[in-house]
Coordinates of C-alpha atoms in Angstrom, one line a residue:
M245 CA -26.2 -13.6 -5.1
G246 CA -28.3 -16.1 -3.3
T247 CA -31.9 -16.0 -4.5
D248 CA -33.1 -16.8 -1.0
K249 CA -31.9 -13.5 0.3
A250 CA -34.3 -10.6 -0.2
T251 CA -33.0 -7.2 -1.3
D252 CA -35.7 -5.2 0.6
K253 CA -35.5 -3.8 4.2
L254 CA -31.7 -3.3 4.0
D255 CA -30.1 -1.4 6.9
T256 CA -26.7 -0.9 5.3
I257 CA -25.3 -1.1 1.8
V258 CA -21.5 -1.4 1.5
I259 CA -20.1 -0.6 -2.0
G260 CA -16.7 -2.3 -2.5
W261 CA -15.0 -5.2 -0.7
G262 CA -12.0 -3.4 0.7
K263 CA -10.5 -4.3 4.1
G264 CA -12.5 -1.7 6.1
G265 CA -15.8 -2.2 4.3
K266 CA -15.9 -6.0 4.3
T267 CA -14.9 -6.1 8.0
L268 CA -17.6 -3.5 9.0
A269 CA -20.2 -5.4 6.9
G270 CA -19.5 -8.5 9.0
V271 CA -19.7 -6.5 12.3
L272 CA -23.0 -4.9 11.4
A273 CA -24.5 -8.1 10.2
R274 CA -23.5 -9.9 13.4
S275 CA -25.1 -7.0 15.4
G276 CA -28.4 -7.8 13.8
E277 CA -28.5 -5.6 10.7
K278 CA -29.5 -6.6 7.2
V279 CA -26.4 -5.8 5.1
A280 CA -25.8 -5.8 1.3
I281 CA -22.2 -5.7 0.0
V282 CA -21.7 -4.9 -3.7
E283 CA -18.4 -5.8 -5.5
Q284 CA -18.1 -5.2 -9.2
S285 CA -15.9 -8.2 -9.9
A286 CA -15.9 -11.7 -8.6
Q287 CA -12.1 -11.6 -9.0
M288 CA -12.0 -8.8 -6.3
Y289 CA -13.8 -10.4 -3.4
G290 CA -11.6 -9.4 -0.5
G291 CA -10.4 -6.2 -2.1
T292 CA -7.2 -4.9 -3.6
C293 CA -4.9 -6.1 -0.9
I294 CA -5.4 -9.9 -1.3
N295 CA -6.1 -9.9 -5.1
I296 CA -3.8 -7.4 -6.8
G297 CA -2.0 -5.5 -4.0
C298 CA -0.2 -6.4 -0.8
V299 CA -0.5 -10.2 -0.7
P300 CA 0.2 -11.1 -4.4
T301 CA 3.0 -8.6 -4.9
K302 CA 4.8 -9.6 -1.6
T303 CA 4.4 -13.2 -2.7
L304 CA 6.2 -12.4 -5.9
I305 CA 8.9 -10.4 -4.0
H306 CA 9.5 -13.3 -1.6
D307 CA 10.0 -15.7 -4.5
A308 CA 12.3 -13.3 -6.3
E309 CA 14.4 -13.0 -3.2
Q310 CA 15.0 -16.7 -2.9
T311 CA 17.6 -16.7 -5.7
G312 CA 17.9 -12.9 -6.2
G313 CA 20.3 -11.7 -8.8
S314 CA 20.2 -14.8 -10.9
E315 CA 20.0 -15.0 -14.7
L316 CA 16.7 -14.3 -16.4
D317 CA 14.5 -17.4 -15.9
P318 CA 10.9 -17.1 -17.2
Q319 CA 10.0 -20.4 -15.8
R320 CA 10.9 -19.4 -12.3
F321 CA 8.8 -16.3 -12.7
E322 CA 5.9 -18.4 -14.0
R323 CA 6.1 -20.7 -11.0
A324 CA 6.0 -17.6 -8.7
V325 CA 3.0 -16.2 -10.5
Q326 CA 1.2 -19.6 -10.2
R327 CA 1.8 -19.6 -6.5
R328 CA 0.6 -16.1 -6.3
D329 CA -2.6 -17.0 -8.2
D330 CA -3.2 -20.1 -6.0
L331 CA -2.9 -18.0 -2.8
T332 CA -5.1 -15.2 -4.0
A333 CA -7.8 -17.7 -5.1
M334 CA -7.8 -19.3 -1.7
L335 CA -8.1 -16.0 0.1
R336 CA -10.7 -14.7 -2.3
A337 CA -12.9 -17.8 -1.7
K338 CA -12.4 -17.4 2.1
N339 CA -13.4 -13.8 2.0
Y340 CA -16.5 -14.5 -0.1
S341 CA -17.7 -17.2 2.3
M342 CA -17.0 -15.1 5.4
L343 CA -19.8 -12.8 4.3
N344 CA -22.0 -14.9 2.0
D345 CA -22.4 -17.5 4.7
L346 CA -24.0 -15.0 7.1
D347 CA -27.8 -15.2 6.8
S348 CA -28.2 -11.4 7.2
T349 CA -25.7 -10.5 4.5
L350 CA -26.4 -10.2 0.8
V351 CA -23.5 -10.4 -1.6
I352 CA -24.1 -8.9 -5.0
T353 CA -21.6 -8.9 -7.9
G354 CA -22.2 -5.9 -10.1
H355 CA -21.4 -2.3 -10.7
A356 CA -23.1 0.2 -8.3
S357 CA -24.0 3.8 -9.0
F358 CA -26.1 6.3 -7.0
I359 CA -29.5 7.5 -8.2
G360 CA -30.2 9.3 -5.0
P361 CA -28.8 9.8 -1.4
K362 CA -30.3 6.6 -0.1
T363 CA -30.6 4.5 -3.3
I364 CA -28.2 2.8 -5.8
V365 CA -28.6 0.8 -8.9
V366 CA -26.5 -2.3 -9.3
R367 CA -26.0 -3.7 -12.8
T368 CA -25.1 -7.4 -12.7
E369 CA -24.6 -9.8 -15.6
Q370 CA -28.2 -11.0 -15.3
E371 CA -30.2 -8.0 -14.1
E372 CA -30.4 -4.5 -12.8
L373 CA -31.3 -4.1 -9.1
E374 CA -32.4 -1.0 -7.2
L375 CA -31.4 -1.1 -3.6
S376 CA -32.1 1.4 -0.8
A377 CA -30.9 1.7 2.8
E378 CA -30.7 4.4 5.4
R379 CA -26.9 3.9 5.5
I380 CA -24.5 3.6 2.6
I381 CA -20.8 3.0 3.0
I382 CA -18.4 3.7 0.1
N383 CA -15.3 1.5 0.1
T384 CA -14.2 1.3 -3.5
G385 CA -10.5 1.9 -2.9
A386 CA -8.0 3.3 -5.4
Q387 CA -6.7 2.5 -8.8
P388 CA -3.3 3.1 -10.6
A389 CA -3.0 6.7 -11.8
I390 CA -2.6 7.1 -15.6
P391 CA -0.6 10.2 -16.3
K392 CA -1.3 12.6 -19.2
I393 CA 1.6 11.2 -21.2
E394 CA 1.1 10.2 -24.8
G395 CA 1.2 6.4 -25.1
A396 CA 0.8 5.8 -21.3
Q397 CA -2.4 3.9 -21.7
I398 CA -2.3 0.4 -20.3
T399 CA -2.1 -1.9 -23.3
G400 CA 0.3 -4.2 -25.0
R401 CA 3.8 -3.7 -23.5
V402 CA 2.8 -0.8 -21.3
H403 CA 1.6 -1.9 -17.9
D404 CA 0.4 -0.7 -14.5
S405 CA 1.0 -2.4 -11.2
T406 CA -1.9 -4.8 -11.8
S407 CA -1.3 -5.9 -15.4
I408 CA 2.4 -6.5 -15.1
Q409 CA 1.9 -9.2 -12.5
H410 CA 0.7 -11.5 -15.3
A411 CA 2.9 -10.2 -18.1
P412 CA 5.7 -12.3 -19.5
L413 CA 8.9 -11.8 -17.6
P414 CA 10.7 -8.9 -19.4
G415 CA 14.3 -9.2 -20.2
S416 CA 14.4 -5.4 -19.8
L417 CA 12.0 -3.1 -18.0
I418 CA 11.5 0.6 -17.8
V419 CA 9.8 1.8 -14.7
V420 CA 8.2 5.3 -14.9
G421 CA 8.2 6.7 -11.4
G422 CA 10.7 6.3 -8.5
G423 CA 8.2 6.3 -5.7
Y424 CA 7.3 3.4 -3.4
V425 CA 5.4 1.3 -6.0
G426 CA 8.1 1.8 -8.6
V427 CA 10.9 0.9 -6.2
E428 CA 9.2 -2.3 -5.1
F429 CA 8.6 -3.6 -8.6
A430 CA 12.0 -2.5 -9.7
S431 CA 13.6 -4.5 -6.9
M432 CA 11.5 -7.5 -7.6
F433 CA 12.0 -7.7 -11.3
G434 CA 15.7 -7.0 -10.9
Q435 CA 15.9 -10.1 -8.7
F436 CA 14.0 -12.1 -11.3
G437 CA 16.8 -11.3 -13.7
S438 CA 15.3 -8.3 -15.6
K439 CA 17.5 -5.4 -16.5
V440 CA 15.5 -2.5 -14.9
T441 CA 15.8 1.3 -15.5
V442 CA 13.8 3.6 -13.2
L443 CA 13.0 7.0 -14.6
D444 CA 12.3 9.5 -11.8
R445 CA 11.5 13.1 -12.3
G446 CA 12.8 14.3 -9.0
Q447 CA 16.3 15.0 -7.7
R448 CA 16.4 11.4 -6.5
A449 CA 14.2 8.4 -6.0
L450 CA 12.3 8.2 -2.7
S451 CA 12.6 12.0 -2.3
K452 CA 10.5 11.9 0.9
E453 CA 13.2 9.9 2.7
D454 CA 16.4 11.3 4.1
A455 CA 19.3 11.3 1.7
D456 CA 21.3 8.8 3.6
V457 CA 18.4 6.4 3.8
A458 CA 17.5 6.8 0.1
A459 CA 21.1 6.3 -0.9
E460 CA 21.1 2.9 0.9
V461 CA 18.0 1.9 -0.9
Q462 CA 19.6 2.9 -4.2
S463 CA 22.7 0.9 -3.4
C464 CA 20.6 -2.2 -2.8
L465 CA 18.7 -1.6 -6.0
E466 CA 21.9 -1.4 -8.0
D467 CA 22.9 -4.8 -6.5
A468 CA 19.6 -6.1 -8.1
N469 CA 20.5 -4.9 -11.6
V470 CA 18.5 -1.7 -11.3
T471 CA 19.6 1.7 -12.7
I472 CA 17.9 4.9 -11.5
L473 CA 17.9 8.0 -13.7
S474 CA 16.9 11.2 -11.8
H475 CA 15.6 14.5 -13.3
A476 CA 13.9 12.3 -16.0
Q477 CA 10.8 14.0 -17.4
V478 CA 8.9 11.5 -19.6
N479 CA 7.4 13.0 -22.8
D480 CA 5.8 10.0 -24.5
I481 CA 5.8 6.2 -24.8
S482 CA 5.5 4.2 -28.0
Q483 CA 5.6 0.5 -28.8
D484 CA 5.7 -2.0 -31.6
D485 CA 5.7 -5.8 -31.8
S486 CA 9.2 -6.1 -30.3
S487 CA 9.7 -3.4 -27.8
A488 CA 8.4 -0.3 -26.0
T489 CA 10.3 3.0 -26.2
V490 CA 10.2 5.9 -23.7
S491 CA 11.2 9.4 -24.8
F492 CA 12.3 11.6 -22.0
E493 CA 14.5 14.6 -21.0
V494 CA 17.2 14.8 -18.4
D495 CA 18.3 18.3 -17.6
G496 CA 17.0 19.5 -21.0
E497 CA 18.8 16.7 -23.0
R498 CA 16.4 14.5 -25.0
Q499 CA 16.9 10.8 -24.7
Q500 CA 15.2 7.5 -25.7
L501 CA 15.3 4.2 -24.0
S502 CA 13.7 0.9 -25.3
A503 CA 12.8 -2.2 -23.3
D504 CA 10.6 -5.3 -23.5
A505 CA 8.0 -3.6 -21.2
V506 CA 7.2 -0.4 -19.4
L507 CA 5.6 -0.1 -16.0
V508 CA 3.8 3.2 -15.2
A509 CA 4.1 3.6 -11.5
L510 CA 3.0 7.1 -10.6
G511 CA 0.7 6.6 -7.7
R512 CA -2.9 5.7 -7.2
T513 CA -6.1 7.7 -7.4
P514 CA -9.4 7.2 -5.6
A515 CA -11.8 4.9 -7.5
T516 CA -14.9 6.9 -7.8
D517 CA -15.5 6.7 -11.6
G518 CA -19.0 5.5 -12.4
L519 CA -20.4 5.9 -8.8
N520 CA -22.5 8.9 -10.0
L521 CA -21.8 10.6 -6.7
Q522 CA -23.4 13.8 -7.9
A523 CA -26.8 12.1 -7.8
A524 CA -26.3 11.6 -4.1
G525 CA -24.8 15.1 -3.6
V526 CA -21.5 13.6 -2.2
Q527 CA -18.7 16.1 -2.1
T528 CA -15.3 15.2 -3.6
G529 CA -11.9 16.8 -3.5
E530 CA -9.3 17.8 -6.1
R531 CA -8.1 14.3 -6.8
G532 CA -11.6 12.7 -6.8
E533 CA -11.3 11.6 -3.2
I534 CA -14.5 11.6 -1.1
V535 CA -14.4 14.3 1.5
V536 CA -15.2 13.0 5.0
D537 CA -15.1 14.3 8.6
E538 CA -13.2 12.8 11.5
F539 CA -15.9 10.2 11.9
L540 CA -15.8 9.2 8.2
A541 CA -19.1 10.8 7.4
T542 CA -19.6 12.6 4.1
N543 CA -21.5 15.8 3.7
V544 CA -24.7 13.7 3.0
E545 CA -26.4 12.2 6.1
G546 CA -26.1 8.4 6.2
I547 CA -23.3 8.2 3.6
Y548 CA -19.8 7.3 4.8
A549 CA -16.5 6.5 3.1
L550 CA -13.7 4.2 4.2
G551 CA -10.2 3.4 3.0
D552 CA -8.3 4.7 0.0
V553 CA -11.4 6.2 -1.7
R554 CA -11.4 9.0 0.9
G555 CA -7.8 10.0 0.2
G556 CA -5.0 10.2 2.7
Q557 CA -2.7 7.3 3.6
Q558 CA -3.4 4.4 1.2
F559 CA -2.7 1.4 3.5
T560 CA -4.8 -1.7 4.2
Y561 CA -4.3 -1.3 7.9
V562 CA -5.5 2.3 7.8
S563 CA -8.7 1.0 6.1
L564 CA -9.0 -1.6 8.8
D565 CA -8.7 1.2 11.4
D566 CA -11.4 3.2 9.5
H567 CA -13.7 0.3 10.2
R568 CA -12.9 0.5 14.0
V569 CA -13.7 4.3 14.0
L570 CA -17.0 3.9 12.1
A571 CA -18.0 0.8 14.1
N572 CA -17.4 2.8 17.3
H573 CA -19.5 5.7 15.9
L574 CA -22.4 3.5 14.8
L575 CA -22.4 0.8 17.6
G576 CA -20.3 2.2 20.4
D577 CA -19.8 5.4 22.3
G578 CA -18.7 7.5 19.3
T579 CA -15.5 8.6 20.9
R580 CA -13.1 7.2 18.3
S581 CA -11.9 9.5 15.5
I582 CA -9.3 9.3 12.7
R583 CA -7.6 12.3 14.5
D584 CA -6.6 9.8 17.2
R585 CA -4.0 8.2 15.0
E586 CA -0.4 8.6 15.8
A587 CA 2.8 7.1 14.5
V588 CA 1.3 5.1 11.6
P589 CA 4.2 3.1 10.1
Y590 CA 4.8 1.9 6.6
T591 CA 7.1 -0.5 4.7
I592 CA 8.5 -0.4 1.2
F593 CA 9.2 -4.1 0.3
C594 CA 12.4 -3.6 -1.6
T595 CA 15.2 -6.0 -0.6
P596 CA 15.9 -5.6 2.3
P597 CA 12.7 -3.8 3.2
L598 CA 12.6 -0.1 4.3
S599 CA 10.2 0.7 7.1
R600 CA 9.6 4.1 8.6
V601 CA 7.4 5.8 11.2
G602 CA 7.1 9.4 12.5
L603 CA 9.4 12.2 11.4
S604 CA 12.5 11.9 9.3
E605 CA 15.6 14.0 10.1
D606 CA 14.7 16.4 7.3
Q607 CA 11.2 16.8 8.5
A608 CA 12.2 17.4 12.1
R609 CA 14.8 20.0 11.2
A610 CA 12.3 21.7 8.9
E611 CA 10.0 22.0 11.9
G612 CA 12.8 23.7 13.8
R613 CA 13.2 20.9 16.4
D614 CA 16.3 20.4 18.4
I615 CA 17.1 16.8 17.8
K616 CA 19.6 14.0 18.3
I617 CA 20.3 11.4 15.6
A618 CA 21.4 7.8 16.0
V619 CA 22.4 6.1 12.7
K620 CA 24.3 3.0 11.8
K621 CA 24.8 0.8 8.8
V622 CA 23.4 -2.7 9.6
A623 CA 26.7 -4.4 8.6
T624 CA 28.4 -2.5 11.4
V625 CA 25.9 -3.3 14.2
A626 CA 27.8 -5.8 16.3
A627 CA 24.7 -6.8 18.4
M628 CA 22.6 -7.8 15.3
P629 CA 23.7 -11.1 13.9
R630 CA 20.4 -12.1 12.3
P631 CA 20.9 -10.3 9.0
K632 CA 24.3 -12.0 8.7
I633 CA 22.7 -15.3 9.6
V634 CA 20.2 -15.1 6.8
G635 CA 22.8 -13.8 4.4
D636 CA 21.8 -10.1 3.9
P637 CA 23.6 -7.7 6.2
R638 CA 22.8 -4.6 4.1
G639 CA 20.8 -1.6 5.2
I640 CA 20.7 1.3 7.6
I641 CA 19.0 2.1 11.0
K642 CA 18.2 5.6 11.9
F643 CA 16.4 7.2 14.9
V644 CA 15.4 10.8 15.3
V645 CA 15.0 11.8 19.0
D646 CA 14.0 15.1 20.7
A647 CA 17.1 16.5 22.3
H648 CA 15.3 17.8 25.4
S649 CA 12.5 15.3 26.2
D650 CA 14.3 12.1 24.9
Q651 CA 11.1 11.3 23.1
I652 CA 11.4 9.2 19.9
L653 CA 10.2 11.4 17.0
G654 CA 10.8 8.9 14.2
A655 CA 12.8 6.0 12.8
A656 CA 13.9 4.6 9.4
L657 CA 14.8 0.9 9.4
M658 CA 16.1 -0.8 6.3
H659 CA 17.1 -4.3 7.1
V660 CA 15.9 -7.9 7.3
D661 CA 12.7 -8.1 9.3
S662 CA 12.2 -4.3 9.4
Q663 CA 8.5 -4.7 8.6
E664 CA 8.1 -6.3 12.0
V665 CA 10.5 -4.2 14.1
I666 CA 8.9 -0.9 12.9
N667 CA 5.7 -1.9 14.7
L668 CA 7.5 -2.1 18.0
V669 CA 9.0 1.4 17.4
A670 CA 5.6 2.8 16.4
M671 CA 4.1 1.5 19.6
A672 CA 6.9 3.0 21.7
I673 CA 6.2 6.4 20.1
R674 CA 2.5 6.0 20.9
V675 CA 3.0 5.2 24.5
K676 CA 5.5 8.0 24.9
M677 CA 8.4 5.7 25.7
T678 CA 11.7 7.6 25.7
A679 CA 14.7 6.6 23.6
T680 CA 16.5 5.6 26.8
Q681 CA 13.7 3.3 27.9
L682 CA 13.5 1.6 24.5
K683 CA 17.3 1.3 24.4
D684 CA 17.3 -0.6 27.7
Q685 CA 14.6 -3.1 26.8
I686 CA 15.4 -6.9 26.8
F687 CA 15.0 -8.4 23.3
T688 CA 15.4 -12.0 22.1
H689 CA 18.7 -13.1 20.4
P690 CA 19.5 -13.5 17.6
S691 CA 16.9 -11.1 16.3
S692 CA 16.7 -7.9 14.3
T693 CA 15.0 -6.1 17.1
E694 CA 18.1 -6.2 19.4
A695 CA 19.9 -3.7 17.1
I696 CA 17.8 -1.1 18.9
N697 CA 19.9 -1.6 22.0
E698 CA 23.2 -0.7 20.2
V699 CA 22.0 2.0 17.8
L700 CA 20.1 4.0 20.4
G701 CA 23.1 3.8 22.6
E702 CA 24.9 6.1 20.1
L703 CA 22.6 9.1 20.0
R704 CA 24.4 12.3 19.1

């Protein structure tokens, strides 16, 4: 914190340096407001995405893919981790300077907690500060969920998605949880040469995806030395100097499995611990999320929440859009709302990546919709040479279309570049483009996008 920047007469306090909060802090500061942003760790300037989430994990995944399926090579992993660290350090410094260099912005490193609806206390390494403002924005994000399983505490050989990024490369790894985070890390470590076993308590991993799509993901995971055990209910985890052991049941049969490390990947929960929200009277939900209205306002006047801490979809780009909604509410005409969102896509960065938007086939049928389906394995799409060019023709492309209106209801794309192509499909849904109109678009060649021409031509 710069000593030349006063802490009095603040207009806005932002707690947490997530994507939405830090972007909004800059917008408000440039509009003439005096803004303070509080981040509890100097290692988290810029938020989860650039420090421990999207950017560092996708960096590791990229490096794992370069020689995927090779023998276990700890030095290759160490080089990837170093590149990860160099990149995050550069981005962290850039994020810090983007706000600290603004004369009207005060950056404080310390832990914030409420002592009233307009006042917080920030405990830094040197002092305790009391700050007040008419507007306080909570943007503290989410943290890995720790289940009520004996031995699941993050220590030693038991890791969460943050700690495992700097653990020694395990020769064998058990992943507890077959959701999106578990699948990404299983795919990555498998390609670094680890023998990976995923324990999933559901009927199958990625249970929210259609069965044919999930089966394609599982096939690619198996190519990466990953085994998935379904119906696996974990009872406890133990460890010693040489290994960690997970005790679990599959259809009532007790089993044990040992490995060099265990990754607990059972989702993320809103990070509200220590904020003392009750002192401000802020309402929270069942999972600790901060309850907000469609304009991101809490039940307390002048207090707002952005990003993962408010629950819902935990994506950096949703947090960024939260900033747009609140900026419009505070500085614009107030017409934007989180209810305006439609066709928000997501990507699971297994190899190749799985991207989806809108309704799956199962969801559409559950809603009683009359639909048509277009689905093809990537290897059979004649007008899609790019995956073959880059050496990975695996995957599946699936569209769900309303049988009467020809409107695109959803799509699942698992192939090289799907994280890019899904944005085009999402936009097509938002602007109400029909499947026929999208099918007849002109796309570059050779590209992954041009598969749309062929696949949508086979609607049934």
